């Protein structure tokens, strides 16, 4: 049996009301009593406290059995701010990235995001660079107060909240809109013009140039971040946010990166490809990698070889990946006919002309150089065929 009915009476419901009934009753009375609608602030607080107790099953059972005195013994008289509970039910935003109701936890200023383009050489070797940025810093003259001692007053228009809540009815729906207070520009405080700090003009902060030393570690990748905690804008009412450096990897003219591996292309002449020789690859540091081909070791056009442990270093342990080299063989534009017999001695014999049946007539034709336009068109069609070759066919089914 319910010992007290005060909270139920405030919500105008019976003691056996369901949770849904309690919520509907509170919404109805809270809209009518809300201070922004000209209601009684004290009665609004009482109704909100009553709903907070009855909406909690444990608190409701204590209240039903022992009344408000029982809640006091249980330490249950405290509760959330009436405005916060109201915002949870009706929606509404807050400042400093808040959602419904007032922001919870420590307030922080907005993080500063800065993108830095880094060459592949610097990601390979590592680099330390300096970054200059401008942030808001607390005024040293007034210690971030905006004026002399006692000059700062709580804004009477928004009661120091920095924002105003207005209710708008749209048919059966009630919408709560939160907007910054125009009297104090959202600060919750006002300062007389004559009492404002001459250095910051009452803004409490002044622009400050900050130099950060950014260490780019070996093996870092594009998209990774470097965070400087607490180096963002300063505020007298909030903790400083972070400065976040985002690494953007510049495209390279000779190397392509795949995780910790590197890929490059190297053109070699036909003689080296067939008879051996030496080629060098300029690396990302102050070295060049020397490759020797033994005589008789044929390097095929478009062949791919790997050089172990010459790729990018891993970021944590700096263990290197591999370097993949795709070779393209450059053919001479012509050959001295008097030297052809030497080629015939060195190379495998020619493959004879394919013979078909006796009824096929072989007709000799000439090869001409195509013009640039027709060649480009033919190569484009060939590339398109190669792109589609081996790809799975995808068919969209109509639902």
Coordinates of C-alpha atoms in Angstrom, one line a residue:
X1 CA 0.0 0.0 0.0
X2 CA 1.3 3.5 -0.9
X3 CA 2.3 5.5 2.1
X4 CA 2.5 8.9 0.4
X5 CA 0.9 10.2 -2.8
X6 CA 2.5 13.6 -3.0
X7 CA 4.6 12.7 -6.1
X8 CA 1.6 11.0 -7.8
X9 CA -0.5 14.1 -7.1
X10 CA 2.1 16.4 -8.6
X11 CA 2.0 14.4 -11.8
X12 CA -1.8 14.0 -11.5
X13 CA -1.7 10.2 -11.8
X14 CA -2.9 7.4 -9.7
X15 CA -0.4 5.3 -7.6
X16 CA -0.9 2.3 -9.9
X17 CA 0.1 4.3 -13.0
X18 CA 2.3 2.5 -15.5
X19 CA 5.7 3.8 -16.7
X20 CA 4.1 5.0 -19.9
X21 CA 1.4 6.9 -18.0
X22 CA 4.0 8.5 -15.8
X23 CA 6.0 9.7 -18.9
X24 CA 2.9 11.1 -20.6
X25 CA 1.8 12.9 -17.5
X26 CA 5.3 14.4 -16.9
X27 CA 5.6 15.6 -20.5
X28 CA 2.2 17.3 -20.3
X29 CA 2.9 19.1 -17.0
X30 CA 6.5 20.0 -17.8
X31 CA 5.5 21.7 -21.0
X32 CA 3.0 23.8 -19.1
X33 CA 5.3 24.6 -16.2
X34 CA 8.5 25.2 -18.1
X35 CA 10.1 28.6 -17.2
X36 CA 10.6 29.4 -20.9
X37 CA 6.8 29.1 -21.3
X38 CA 6.1 31.5 -18.4
X39 CA 5.6 28.6 -15.8
X40 CA 6.5 28.4 -12.2
X41 CA 10.2 27.5 -11.9
X42 CA 9.9 26.0 -8.4
X43 CA 6.8 23.9 -9.3
X44 CA 8.6 22.8 -12.5
X45 CA 11.5 21.5 -10.3
X46 CA 9.1 19.6 -8.0
X47 CA 7.3 17.9 -10.8
X48 CA 10.6 17.0 -12.4
X49 CA 11.9 15.5 -9.2
X50 CA 8.7 13.6 -8.7
X51 CA 9.0 12.0 -12.1
X52 CA 12.6 11.2 -11.7
X53 CA 11.8 9.2 -8.5
X54 CA 8.7 7.4 -9.9
X55 CA 10.4 6.6 -13.2
X56 CA 13.1 4.7 -11.3
X57 CA 11.7 1.3 -10.2
X58 CA 14.0 1.0 -7.1
X59 CA 13.3 4.6 -6.0
X60 CA 9.6 4.2 -6.6
X61 CA 9.4 1.1 -4.4
X62 CA 11.2 2.9 -1.6
X63 CA 8.9 5.9 -1.9
X64 CA 5.7 3.7 -2.0
X65 CA 6.8 1.9 1.1
X66 CA 8.4 4.6 3.2
X67 CA 7.7 8.0 1.6
X68 CA 10.2 10.8 1.1
X69 CA 11.8 10.0 4.4
X70 CA 12.8 6.6 3.1
X71 CA 14.4 8.3 0.1
X72 CA 16.4 10.5 2.4
X73 CA 17.7 7.6 4.4
X74 CA 18.7 5.8 1.1
X75 CA 20.5 9.0 -0.1
X76 CA 18.0 9.3 -3.0
X77 CA 16.9 12.9 -2.6
X78 CA 19.5 14.2 -5.0
X79 CA 18.9 14.1 -8.7
X80 CA 19.8 15.4 -12.1
X81 CA 19.2 19.0 -13.2
X82 CA 15.5 19.5 -14.2
X83 CA 16.7 21.0 -17.5
X84 CA 18.8 17.9 -18.3
X85 CA 15.9 15.5 -17.6
X86 CA 13.6 17.7 -19.7
X87 CA 16.1 17.7 -22.6
X88 CA 16.4 13.9 -22.5
X89 CA 12.7 13.6 -23.1
X90 CA 12.3 16.4 -25.6
X91 CA 15.7 16.5 -27.3
X92 CA 17.9 19.5 -27.7
X93 CA 21.6 20.2 -28.2
X94 CA 24.3 21.6 -26.0
X95 CA 27.6 23.4 -26.3
X96 CA 31.1 21.9 -26.6
X97 CA 29.8 19.0 -28.7
X98 CA 26.9 18.1 -26.3
X99 CA 23.9 16.1 -27.3
X100 CA 20.7 16.0 -25.4
X101 CA 21.0 18.0 -22.1
X102 CA 24.1 19.5 -20.8
X103 CA 27.4 18.0 -21.6
X104 CA 28.8 15.5 -19.1
X105 CA 32.3 15.2 -17.9
X106 CA 35.1 17.7 -18.6
X107 CA 34.5 20.3 -21.3
X108 CA 37.2 20.5 -24.0
X109 CA 37.8 23.0 -26.7
X110 CA 37.7 21.8 -30.3
X111 CA 40.7 19.8 -31.6
X112 CA 42.8 21.4 -34.2
X113 CA 43.4 19.2 -37.3
X114 CA 46.4 19.8 -39.5
X115 CA 47.4 17.8 -42.6
X116 CA 51.1 17.4 -43.4
X117 CA 52.3 16.1 -46.8
X118 CA 55.3 13.9 -46.4
X119 CA 57.6 12.5 -49.1
X120 CA 58.3 8.7 -49.4
X121 CA 61.9 9.5 -48.6
X122 CA 61.0 11.1 -45.3
X123 CA 58.7 8.2 -44.4
X124 CA 61.6 5.8 -45.2
X125 CA 64.3 7.6 -43.2
X126 CA 62.2 9.4 -40.6
X127 CA 62.2 13.2 -40.1
X128 CA 61.7 15.9 -37.5
X129 CA 60.1 19.1 -38.7
X130 CA 58.7 22.2 -37.1
X131 CA 55.0 23.3 -37.5
X132 CA 53.8 26.8 -36.8
X133 CA 50.1 27.3 -35.9
X134 CA 48.0 30.0 -34.3
X135 CA 45.7 29.2 -31.4
X136 CA 43.8 31.1 -28.8
X137 CA 45.7 31.5 -25.5
X138 CA 44.5 32.9 -22.2
X139 CA 45.1 36.6 -21.8
X140 CA 48.0 37.0 -19.3
X141 CA 47.0 40.6 -18.4
X142 CA 43.6 39.6 -17.0
X143 CA 44.3 35.9 -16.3
X144 CA 41.6 34.9 -18.7
X145 CA 38.8 36.9 -16.8
X146 CA 38.1 39.4 -19.5
X147 CA 38.2 42.4 -17.2
X148 CA 39.2 43.7 -13.8
X149 CA 38.1 41.9 -10.6
X150 CA 34.4 42.0 -10.1
X151 CA 33.6 43.3 -13.5
X152 CA 32.3 40.0 -14.9
X153 CA 28.6 39.4 -14.1
X154 CA 26.3 36.4 -14.9
X155 CA 24.1 37.1 -17.9
X156 CA 20.6 37.7 -16.7
X157 CA 19.0 36.9 -20.0
X158 CA 20.2 33.3 -20.0
X159 CA 21.0 32.9 -16.3
X160 CA 24.6 32.1 -17.2
X161 CA 23.8 29.1 -19.4
X162 CA 25.0 30.8 -22.6
X163 CA 21.9 29.6 -24.4
X164 CA 18.1 29.9 -24.4
X165 CA 15.6 27.1 -24.8
X166 CA 12.4 27.9 -26.8
X167 CA 9.5 25.5 -27.3
X168 CA 7.8 25.3 -30.7
X169 CA 4.6 23.4 -31.3
X170 CA 4.3 21.7 -34.7
X171 CA 1.0 20.0 -34.8
X172 CA 0.9 17.3 -32.1
X173 CA 4.7 17.5 -31.7
X174 CA 6.6 19.8 -29.3
X175 CA 10.1 20.8 -30.5
X176 CA 12.7 22.3 -28.2
X177 CA 15.2 24.6 -29.8
X178 CA 18.4 25.7 -28.2
X179 CA 20.1 28.8 -29.5
X180 CA 23.0 30.9 -28.2
X181 CA 22.2 33.9 -26.1
X182 CA 22.6 37.1 -28.0
X183 CA 23.1 39.2 -24.9
X184 CA 26.4 37.4 -23.9
X185 CA 27.3 35.8 -27.2
X186 CA 27.0 32.4 -25.7
X187 CA 29.5 33.0 -22.9
X188 CA 27.0 33.2 -20.0
X189 CA 28.7 36.4 -18.8
X190 CA 28.6 40.1 -19.5
X191 CA 31.2 42.8 -18.9
X192 CA 30.7 46.5 -18.9
X193 CA 32.6 48.0 -21.9
X194 CA 34.6 50.4 -19.6
X195 CA 35.7 47.5 -17.4
X196 CA 36.9 45.2 -20.2
X197 CA 40.6 44.2 -20.3
X198 CA 42.5 46.5 -22.7
X199 CA 44.6 43.6 -24.0
X200 CA 42.0 41.1 -25.0
X201 CA 39.0 43.5 -25.2
X202 CA 37.0 41.3 -22.8
X203 CA 37.4 38.2 -25.0
X204 CA 39.6 36.5 -22.3
X205 CA 41.9 35.0 -25.0
X206 CA 44.3 36.4 -27.5
X207 CA 45.9 34.8 -30.7
X208 CA 49.2 33.1 -30.0
X209 CA 51.7 31.6 -32.4
X210 CA 52.7 28.1 -31.3
X211 CA 55.7 26.1 -32.7
X212 CA 55.3 22.3 -32.5
X213 CA 58.2 19.9 -33.2
X214 CA 56.7 17.0 -35.2
X215 CA 58.6 13.7 -35.3
X216 CA 57.8 11.5 -38.3
X217 CA 58.9 8.0 -37.4
X218 CA 60.3 5.6 -40.0
X219 CA 57.7 3.5 -41.7
X220 CA 54.7 5.7 -41.0
X221 CA 51.9 5.5 -43.5
X222 CA 49.5 8.0 -45.0
X223 CA 46.4 8.5 -42.8
X224 CA 48.3 8.0 -39.5
X225 CA 48.1 10.7 -36.9
X226 CA 50.4 12.4 -34.4
X227 CA 48.6 13.9 -31.4
X228 CA 49.8 16.8 -29.2
X229 CA 47.6 16.6 -26.2
X230 CA 46.3 19.9 -24.7
X231 CA 47.9 22.1 -27.4
X232 CA 44.6 23.3 -29.0
X233 CA 42.8 26.6 -28.1
X234 CA 42.8 27.6 -24.4
X235 CA 39.6 28.6 -22.7
X236 CA 38.9 29.8 -19.1
X237 CA 35.9 27.5 -18.9
X238 CA 37.2 24.4 -20.7
X239 CA 40.2 22.1 -20.9
X240 CA 42.4 22.6 -24.0
X241 CA 41.7 20.1 -26.8
X242 CA 44.4 18.4 -28.9
X243 CA 46.3 19.3 -32.0
X244 CA 46.1 16.3 -34.4
X245 CA 48.6 16.0 -37.3
X246 CA 47.4 13.8 -40.1
X247 CA 50.1 12.3 -42.4
X248 CA 49.5 12.5 -46.1
X249 CA 51.9 10.5 -48.3
X250 CA 53.1 12.3 -51.5
X251 CA 53.0 10.2 -54.7
X252 CA 56.5 9.2 -55.8
X253 CA 57.9 9.3 -59.3
X254 CA 59.9 6.0 -59.1
X255 CA 58.4 3.9 -56.3
X256 CA 55.0 2.6 -55.4
X257 CA 54.3 1.5 -51.9
X258 CA 52.2 -1.5 -50.8
X259 CA 52.2 -1.7 -47.0
X260 CA 55.9 -2.3 -46.2
X261 CA 56.9 -3.4 -49.7
X262 CA 58.1 -1.2 -52.6
X263 CA 57.5 -1.6 -56.3
X264 CA 59.6 0.0 -59.0
X265 CA 60.1 -0.3 -62.8
X266 CA 63.6 -0.5 -64.4
X267 CA 64.3 -0.3 -68.1
X268 CA 67.4 -2.3 -69.4
X269 CA 68.9 -2.6 -72.8
X270 CA 68.6 -5.7 -74.9
X271 CA 72.3 -6.6 -74.7
X272 CA 72.1 -6.5 -70.9
X273 CA 69.0 -8.6 -70.9
X274 CA 70.6 -11.2 -73.1
X275 CA 74.3 -11.1 -72.4
X276 CA 74.5 -9.8 -68.8
X277 CA 75.7 -6.6 -67.3
X278 CA 75.1 -4.2 -64.5
X279 CA 72.2 -1.8 -63.6
X280 CA 71.7 0.4 -60.5
X281 CA 68.5 1.5 -58.7
X282 CA 68.7 4.7 -56.7
X283 CA 67.0 4.1 -53.4
X284 CA 65.1 6.4 -51.0
X285 CA 68.2 7.3 -49.0
X286 CA 71.8 8.0 -50.1
X287 CA 72.4 4.6 -51.6
X288 CA 72.1 2.9 -55.0
X289 CA 71.5 -0.8 -55.3
X290 CA 73.8 -2.5 -57.8
X291 CA 72.4 -5.5 -59.7
X292 CA 74.7 -7.8 -61.8
X293 CA 73.3 -10.1 -64.5
X294 CA 75.6 -13.0 -65.4
X295 CA 76.4 -13.6 -69.1
X296 CA 73.8 -15.9 -70.5
X297 CA 71.2 -15.1 -67.7
X298 CA 68.3 -13.9 -69.8
X299 CA 66.0 -11.2 -68.4
X300 CA 62.6 -11.4 -70.0
X301 CA 60.5 -8.3 -70.8
X302 CA 57.9 -7.6 -68.0
X303 CA 59.5 -10.1 -65.7
X304 CA 59.4 -9.3 -61.9
X305 CA 62.2 -10.0 -59.5
X306 CA 62.4 -9.3 -55.7
X307 CA 65.2 -7.8 -53.6
X308 CA 64.7 -9.0 -50.0
X309 CA 64.8 -6.5 -47.1
X310 CA 65.0 -3.4 -49.3
X311 CA 61.5 -2.2 -48.9
X312 CA 59.9 0.2 -46.3
X313 CA 60.8 -0.2 -42.6
X314 CA 58.0 -1.2 -40.3
X315 CA 57.0 1.5 -37.9
X316 CA 57.4 -0.4 -34.6
X317 CA 60.5 -2.5 -35.1
X318 CA 61.8 -0.9 -38.3
X319 CA 62.0 -4.4 -40.0
X320 CA 62.3 -3.8 -43.7
X321 CA 59.9 -5.2 -46.3
X322 CA 60.9 -6.2 -49.9
X323 CA 61.6 -4.4 -53.1
X324 CA 59.9 -5.7 -56.2
X325 CA 61.4 -4.8 -59.6
X326 CA 59.6 -5.0 -62.9
X327 CA 62.0 -5.1 -65.8
X328 CA 61.2 -3.7 -69.3
X329 CA 63.6 -4.5 -72.1
X330 CA 64.4 -1.7 -74.5
X331 CA 64.8 -3.1 -78.0
X332 CA 67.1 -1.3 -80.6
X333 CA 65.4 0.5 -83.4
X334 CA 67.4 -1.4 -86.0
X335 CA 70.2 -4.0 -86.4
X336 CA 73.2 -3.9 -88.8
X337 CA 72.5 -6.6 -91.4
X338 CA 76.1 -7.6 -91.5
X339 CA 75.9 -8.6 -87.8
X340 CA 72.8 -10.7 -88.1
X341 CA 74.8 -13.9 -88.6
X342 CA 76.3 -13.3 -85.1
X343 CA 72.8 -13.2 -83.7
X344 CA 72.0 -16.4 -85.5
X345 CA 74.9 -18.1 -83.9
X346 CA 74.0 -16.9 -80.4
X347 CA 70.2 -17.2 -80.4
X348 CA 68.0 -20.2 -80.8
X349 CA 67.1 -21.0 -84.4
X350 CA 64.1 -19.3 -86.0
X351 CA 60.7 -20.9 -85.7
X352 CA 59.8 -21.9 -89.3
X353 CA 56.7 -20.3 -90.9
X354 CA 53.6 -22.2 -89.9
X355 CA 52.3 -24.4 -92.7
X356 CA 48.6 -25.0 -93.0
X357 CA 47.1 -27.2 -95.7
X358 CA 48.1 -27.5 -99.3
X359 CA 45.0 -25.6 -100.3
X360 CA 46.1 -22.4 -98.4
X361 CA 48.0 -19.8 -100.5
X362 CA 50.6 -17.7 -98.6
X363 CA 50.5 -14.1 -99.6
X364 CA 53.4 -11.8 -98.7
X365 CA 52.4 -8.4 -97.1
X366 CA 54.2 -5.3 -95.8
X367 CA 54.2 -3.8 -92.3
X368 CA 53.6 -0.1 -92.0
X369 CA 53.8 2.2 -89.0
X370 CA 50.3 3.3 -88.0
X371 CA 49.5 6.9 -87.4
X372 CA 49.3 8.1 -83.8
X373 CA 45.5 8.3 -83.6
X374 CA 44.8 4.8 -84.9
X375 CA 47.5 3.4 -82.8
X376 CA 46.1 5.0 -79.6
X377 CA 42.6 3.7 -80.5
X378 CA 43.9 0.1 -81.1
X379 CA 45.9 0.1 -77.8
X380 CA 42.9 1.4 -75.9
X381 CA 40.7 -1.4 -77.1
X382 CA 43.4 -3.9 -76.2
X383 CA 43.8 -2.4 -72.7
X384 CA 40.1 -2.6 -72.2
X385 CA 40.1 -6.3 -73.1
X386 CA 42.9 -7.0 -70.7
X387 CA 41.1 -5.2 -67.9
X388 CA 38.0 -7.3 -68.3
X389 CA 39.9 -10.6 -68.8
X390 CA 39.6 -12.9 -65.8
X391 CA 37.2 -10.6 -63.9
X392 CA 34.1 -12.2 -62.5
X393 CA 30.9 -11.2 -64.2
X394 CA 28.5 -9.5 -61.8
X395 CA 24.8 -9.6 -62.5
X396 CA 22.3 -7.5 -60.7
X397 CA 19.1 -9.3 -59.8
X398 CA 15.9 -7.2 -59.7
X399 CA 14.2 -7.4 -56.3

